[in-house]
C-alpha positions as a Python dict, from the first residue, in 0.01 Angstrom:
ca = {
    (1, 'X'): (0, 0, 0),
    (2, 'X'): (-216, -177, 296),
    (3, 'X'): (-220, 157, 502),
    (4, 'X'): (-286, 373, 217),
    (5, 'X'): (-603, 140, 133),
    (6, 'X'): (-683, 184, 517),
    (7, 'X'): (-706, 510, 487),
    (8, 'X'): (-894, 500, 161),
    (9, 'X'): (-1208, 252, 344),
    (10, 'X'): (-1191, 483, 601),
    (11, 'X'): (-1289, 784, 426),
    (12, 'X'): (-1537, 563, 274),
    (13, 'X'): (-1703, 454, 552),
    (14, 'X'): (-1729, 813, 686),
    (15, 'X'): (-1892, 974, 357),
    (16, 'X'): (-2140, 705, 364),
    (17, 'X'): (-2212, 750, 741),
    (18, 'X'): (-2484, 990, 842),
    (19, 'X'): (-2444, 1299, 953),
    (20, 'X'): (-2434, 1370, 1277),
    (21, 'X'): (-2640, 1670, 1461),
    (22, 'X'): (-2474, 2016, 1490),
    (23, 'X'): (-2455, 2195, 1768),
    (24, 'X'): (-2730, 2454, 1806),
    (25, 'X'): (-2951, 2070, 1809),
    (26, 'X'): (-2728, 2004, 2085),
    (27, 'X'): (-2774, 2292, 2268),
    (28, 'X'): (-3152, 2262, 2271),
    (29, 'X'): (-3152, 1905, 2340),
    (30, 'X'): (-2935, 2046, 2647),
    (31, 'X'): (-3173, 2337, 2727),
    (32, 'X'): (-3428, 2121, 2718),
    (33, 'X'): (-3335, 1858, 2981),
    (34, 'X'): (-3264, 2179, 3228),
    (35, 'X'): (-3552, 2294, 3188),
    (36, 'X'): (-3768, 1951, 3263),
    (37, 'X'): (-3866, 1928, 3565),
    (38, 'X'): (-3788, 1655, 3750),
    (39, 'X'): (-4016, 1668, 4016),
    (40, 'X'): (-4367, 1504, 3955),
    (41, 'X'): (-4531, 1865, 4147),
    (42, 'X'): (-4339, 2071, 3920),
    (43, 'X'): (-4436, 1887, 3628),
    (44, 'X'): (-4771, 2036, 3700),
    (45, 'X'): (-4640, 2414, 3679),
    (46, 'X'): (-4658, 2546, 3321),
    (47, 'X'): (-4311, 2656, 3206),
    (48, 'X'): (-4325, 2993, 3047),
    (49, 'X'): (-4042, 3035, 2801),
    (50, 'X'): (-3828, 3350, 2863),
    (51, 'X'): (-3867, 3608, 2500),
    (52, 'X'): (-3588, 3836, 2344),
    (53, 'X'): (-3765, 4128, 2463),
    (54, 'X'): (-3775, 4036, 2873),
    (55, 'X'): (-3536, 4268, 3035),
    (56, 'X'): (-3339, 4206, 3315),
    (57, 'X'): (-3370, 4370, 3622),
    (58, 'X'): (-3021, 4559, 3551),
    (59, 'X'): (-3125, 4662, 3229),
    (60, 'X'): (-3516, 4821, 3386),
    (61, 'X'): (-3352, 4930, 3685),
    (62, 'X'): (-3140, 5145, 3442),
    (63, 'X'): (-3433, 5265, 3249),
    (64, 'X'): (-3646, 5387, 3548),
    (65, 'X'): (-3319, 5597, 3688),
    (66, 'X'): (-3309, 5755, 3322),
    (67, 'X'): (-3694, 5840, 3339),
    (68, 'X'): (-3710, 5939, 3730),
    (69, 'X'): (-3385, 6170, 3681),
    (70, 'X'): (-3539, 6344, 3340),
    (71, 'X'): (-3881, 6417, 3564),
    (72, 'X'): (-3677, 6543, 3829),
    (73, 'X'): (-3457, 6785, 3643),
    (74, 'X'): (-3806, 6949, 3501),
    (75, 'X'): (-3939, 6936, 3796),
    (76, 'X'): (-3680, 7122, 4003),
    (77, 'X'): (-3638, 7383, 3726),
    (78, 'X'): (-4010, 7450, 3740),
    (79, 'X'): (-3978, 7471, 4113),
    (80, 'X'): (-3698, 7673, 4105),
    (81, 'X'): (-3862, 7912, 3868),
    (82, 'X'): (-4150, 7965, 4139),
    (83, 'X'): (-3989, 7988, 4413),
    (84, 'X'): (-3796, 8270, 4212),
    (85, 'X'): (-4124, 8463, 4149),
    (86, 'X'): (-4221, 8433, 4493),
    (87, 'X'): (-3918, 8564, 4619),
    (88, 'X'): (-3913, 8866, 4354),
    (89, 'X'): (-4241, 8948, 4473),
    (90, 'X'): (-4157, 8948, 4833),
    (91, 'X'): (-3893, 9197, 4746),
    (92, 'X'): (-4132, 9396, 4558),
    (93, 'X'): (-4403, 9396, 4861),
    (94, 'X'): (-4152, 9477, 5088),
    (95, 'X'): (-4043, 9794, 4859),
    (96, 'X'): (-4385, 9889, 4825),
    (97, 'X'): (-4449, 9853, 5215),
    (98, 'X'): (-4157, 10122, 5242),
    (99, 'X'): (-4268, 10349, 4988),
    (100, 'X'): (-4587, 10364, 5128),
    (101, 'X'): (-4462, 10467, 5492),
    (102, 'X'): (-4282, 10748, 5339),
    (103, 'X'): (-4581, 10817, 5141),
    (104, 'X'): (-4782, 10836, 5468),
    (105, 'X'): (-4497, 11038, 5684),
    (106, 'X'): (-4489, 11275, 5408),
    (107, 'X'): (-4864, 11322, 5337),
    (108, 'X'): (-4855, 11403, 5763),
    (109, 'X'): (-4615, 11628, 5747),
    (110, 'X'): (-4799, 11818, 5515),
    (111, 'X'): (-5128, 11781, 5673),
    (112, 'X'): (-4966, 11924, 5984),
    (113, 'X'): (-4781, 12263, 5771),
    (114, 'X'): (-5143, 12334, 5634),
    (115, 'X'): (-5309, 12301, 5961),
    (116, 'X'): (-5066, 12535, 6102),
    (117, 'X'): (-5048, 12799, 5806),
    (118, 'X'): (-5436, 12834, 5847),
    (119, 'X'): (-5437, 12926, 6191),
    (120, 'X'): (-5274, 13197, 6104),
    (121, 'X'): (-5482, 13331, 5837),
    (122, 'X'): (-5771, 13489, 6017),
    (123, 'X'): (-6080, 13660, 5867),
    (124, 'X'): (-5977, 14020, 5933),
    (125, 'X'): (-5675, 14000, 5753),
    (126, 'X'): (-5842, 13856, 5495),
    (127, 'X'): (-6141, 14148, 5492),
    (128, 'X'): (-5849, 14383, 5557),
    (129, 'X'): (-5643, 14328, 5270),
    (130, 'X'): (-5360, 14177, 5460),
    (131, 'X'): (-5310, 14529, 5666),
    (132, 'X'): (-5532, 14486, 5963),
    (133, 'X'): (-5373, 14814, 6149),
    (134, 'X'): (-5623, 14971, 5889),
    (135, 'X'): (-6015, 15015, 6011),
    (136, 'X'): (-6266, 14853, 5816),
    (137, 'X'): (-6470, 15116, 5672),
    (138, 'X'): (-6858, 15034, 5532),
    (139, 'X'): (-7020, 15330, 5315),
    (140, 'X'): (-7372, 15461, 5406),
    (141, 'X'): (-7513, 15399, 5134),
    (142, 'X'): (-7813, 15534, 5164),
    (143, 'X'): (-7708, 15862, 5290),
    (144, 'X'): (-7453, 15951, 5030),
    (145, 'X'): (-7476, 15982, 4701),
    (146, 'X'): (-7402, 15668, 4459),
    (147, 'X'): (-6994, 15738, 4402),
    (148, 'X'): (-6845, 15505, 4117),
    (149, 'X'): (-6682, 15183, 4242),
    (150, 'X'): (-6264, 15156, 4213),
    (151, 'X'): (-6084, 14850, 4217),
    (152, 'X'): (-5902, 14809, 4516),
    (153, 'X'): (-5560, 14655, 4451),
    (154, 'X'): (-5499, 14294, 4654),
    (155, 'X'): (-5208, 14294, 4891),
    (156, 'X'): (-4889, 14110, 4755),
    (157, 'X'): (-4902, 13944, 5067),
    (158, 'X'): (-5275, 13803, 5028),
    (159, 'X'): (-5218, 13676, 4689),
    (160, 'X'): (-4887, 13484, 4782),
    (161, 'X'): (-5082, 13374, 5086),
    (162, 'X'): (-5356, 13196, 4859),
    (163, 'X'): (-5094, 13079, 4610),
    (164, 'X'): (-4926, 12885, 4891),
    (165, 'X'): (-5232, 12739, 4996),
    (166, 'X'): (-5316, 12632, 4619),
    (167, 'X'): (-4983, 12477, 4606),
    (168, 'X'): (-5015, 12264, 4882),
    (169, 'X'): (-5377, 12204, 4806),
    (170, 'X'): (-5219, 12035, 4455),
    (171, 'X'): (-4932, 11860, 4636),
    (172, 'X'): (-5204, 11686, 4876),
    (173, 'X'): (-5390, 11570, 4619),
    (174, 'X'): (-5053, 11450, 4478),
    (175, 'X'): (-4966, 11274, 4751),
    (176, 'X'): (-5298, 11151, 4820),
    (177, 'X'): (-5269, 11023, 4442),
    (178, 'X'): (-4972, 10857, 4498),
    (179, 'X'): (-5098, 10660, 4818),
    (180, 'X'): (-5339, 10494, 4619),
    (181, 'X'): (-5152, 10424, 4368),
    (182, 'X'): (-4905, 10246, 4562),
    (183, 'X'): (-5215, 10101, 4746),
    (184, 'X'): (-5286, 9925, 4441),
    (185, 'X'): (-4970, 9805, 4327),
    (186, 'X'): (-4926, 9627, 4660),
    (187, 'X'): (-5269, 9469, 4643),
    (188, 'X'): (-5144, 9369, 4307),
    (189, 'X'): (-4807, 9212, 4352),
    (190, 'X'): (-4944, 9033, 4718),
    (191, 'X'): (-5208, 8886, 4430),
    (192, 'X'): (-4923, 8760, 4214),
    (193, 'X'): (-4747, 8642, 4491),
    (194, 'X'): (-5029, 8439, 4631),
    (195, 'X'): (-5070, 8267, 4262),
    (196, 'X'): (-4701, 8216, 4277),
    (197, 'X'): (-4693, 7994, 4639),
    (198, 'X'): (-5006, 7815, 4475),
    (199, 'X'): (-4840, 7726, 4177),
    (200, 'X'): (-4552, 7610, 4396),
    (201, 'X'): (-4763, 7387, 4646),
    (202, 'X'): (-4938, 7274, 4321),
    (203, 'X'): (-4594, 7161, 4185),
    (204, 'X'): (-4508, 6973, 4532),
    (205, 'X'): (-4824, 6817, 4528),
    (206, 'X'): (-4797, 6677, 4146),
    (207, 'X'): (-4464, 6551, 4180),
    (208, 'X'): (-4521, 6391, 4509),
    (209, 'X'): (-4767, 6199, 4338),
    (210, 'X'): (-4544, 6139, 4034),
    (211, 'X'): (-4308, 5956, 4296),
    (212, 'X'): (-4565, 5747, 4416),
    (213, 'X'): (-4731, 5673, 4080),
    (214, 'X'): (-4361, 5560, 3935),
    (215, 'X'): (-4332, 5351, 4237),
    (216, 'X'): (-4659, 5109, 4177),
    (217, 'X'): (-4537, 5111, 3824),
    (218, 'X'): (-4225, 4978, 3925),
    (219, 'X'): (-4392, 4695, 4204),
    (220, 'X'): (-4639, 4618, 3912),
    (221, 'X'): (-4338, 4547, 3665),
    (222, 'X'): (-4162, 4344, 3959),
    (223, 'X'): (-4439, 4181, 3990),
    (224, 'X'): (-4486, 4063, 3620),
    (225, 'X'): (-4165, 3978, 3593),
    (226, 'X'): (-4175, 3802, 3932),
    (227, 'X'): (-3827, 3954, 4037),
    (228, 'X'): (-3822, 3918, 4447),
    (229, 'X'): (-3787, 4275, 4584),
    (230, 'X'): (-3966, 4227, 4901),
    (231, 'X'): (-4215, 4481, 5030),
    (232, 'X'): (-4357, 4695, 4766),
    (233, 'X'): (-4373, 4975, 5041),
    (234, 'X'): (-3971, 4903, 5087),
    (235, 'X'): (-3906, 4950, 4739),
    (236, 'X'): (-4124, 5240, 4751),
    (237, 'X'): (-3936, 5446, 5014),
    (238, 'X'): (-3588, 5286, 4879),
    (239, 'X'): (-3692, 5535, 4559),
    (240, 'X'): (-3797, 5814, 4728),
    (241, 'X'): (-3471, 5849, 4943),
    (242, 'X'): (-3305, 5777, 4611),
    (243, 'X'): (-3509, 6041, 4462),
    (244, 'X'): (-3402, 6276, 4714),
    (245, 'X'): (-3076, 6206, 4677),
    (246, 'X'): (-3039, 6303, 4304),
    (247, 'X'): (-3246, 6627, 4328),
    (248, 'X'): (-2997, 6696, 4595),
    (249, 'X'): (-2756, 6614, 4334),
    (250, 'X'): (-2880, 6821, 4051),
}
């Protein structure tokens, strides 16, 4: 009976004891005291409480690989995709350069077969109707009487003579056609490929600068979050090798 009254009291006397703190108080209490300076100098330095929302330098190191690889994948496919222009429109130029050539070997060769086939037409022959074993004979016309004009039939040989020469008359101007033609579509695709290397050096230049803008981002968020990462310059080349590095990857 004594230890079962004992026990009774001392229930008692705990119920009617107050309650003691719990133990988030207890962990601020603790918090607190580590973060009190002990120093008189330091007591002089406001303490800036750390929020929810500050990342660590894990956590924004992570995020700025996520962003810098997304703007490097566009970036090389847009790259890619010029440097693919420019290299289709080499290969056109350089088709066009060939075409032309022939253009110009043939449009000789045919220069040279006219000049040749004309030496051999001479005036007689023409006057002569293509026979010039015949003599030319001119009417006195004033002392015979007026006799009726007849149609003198053309040699075969005169009129195939002069078709020839019509023929190759048109294919000159074909050719000649052609040349400028050809002319054009190189001045043409040498225009296209000139925007093409712009657009690429444009490219280069802007993400170059992209680089270097995500960079002084990065120093200025070091910076606010006073994380030591030595020179900015440092960190700045660190992530351009890095940079490199992953396009090479990609």
């Amino acid at each position: 009976m004594a230890l079962v009254k004992a026990a009774h009291s001392g229930a008692d006397a705990a119920s009617s004891a107050p309650p003691v703190a719990t133990s988030t108080e207890v962990m601020a209490s603790t918090k607190d005291q580590e973060a009190a300076p002990c120093s008189p100098i330091a007591r002089l330095v406001p303490v800036r409480p750390l929020s929810a929302d500050t990342l660590t330098w894990g956590q924004l190191q992570a995020k700025m690989e996520c962003i810098l690889q997304a703007g490097a994948r566009g970036v090389g496919r847009e790259i890619e995709e010029a440097s693919a222009a420019a290299s289709s429109a080499n290969h056109c130029a350089d088709q066009l350069a060939c075409d032309l050539a022939e253009s110009r070997e043939d449009l000789q060769k045919m220069k040279e077969l006219v000049a040749g086939n004309e030496t051999y037409v001479e005036v007689e022959d023409v006057q002569q109707c293509g026979q010039p074993d015949t003599s030319v004979v001119i009417p006195a016309l004033t002392l015979e009487p007026h006799v009726p004009e007849v149609e003198i039939d053309q040699s075969p040989s005169v009129e195939t003579n002069m078709n020839v020469l019509a023929d190759r008359d048109r294919r000159i101007q074909y050719w000649k056609t052609k040349l400028e033609v050809a002319e054009l579509e190189r001045t043409i695709v040498e225009a296209k490929k000139d925007q093409a290397m712009e657009t690429l050096r444009g490219r280069e230049v802007w993400f170059n600068s992209y680089l270097k803008g995500c960079c002084t981002a990065m120093a200025e968020v070091c910076r606010e979050l006073r994380v030591p990462r030595g020179d900015p310059m440092e960190s700045a080349a660190g992530y351009i090798s890095w940079m490199k590095g992953a396009y090479a990857q990609l």
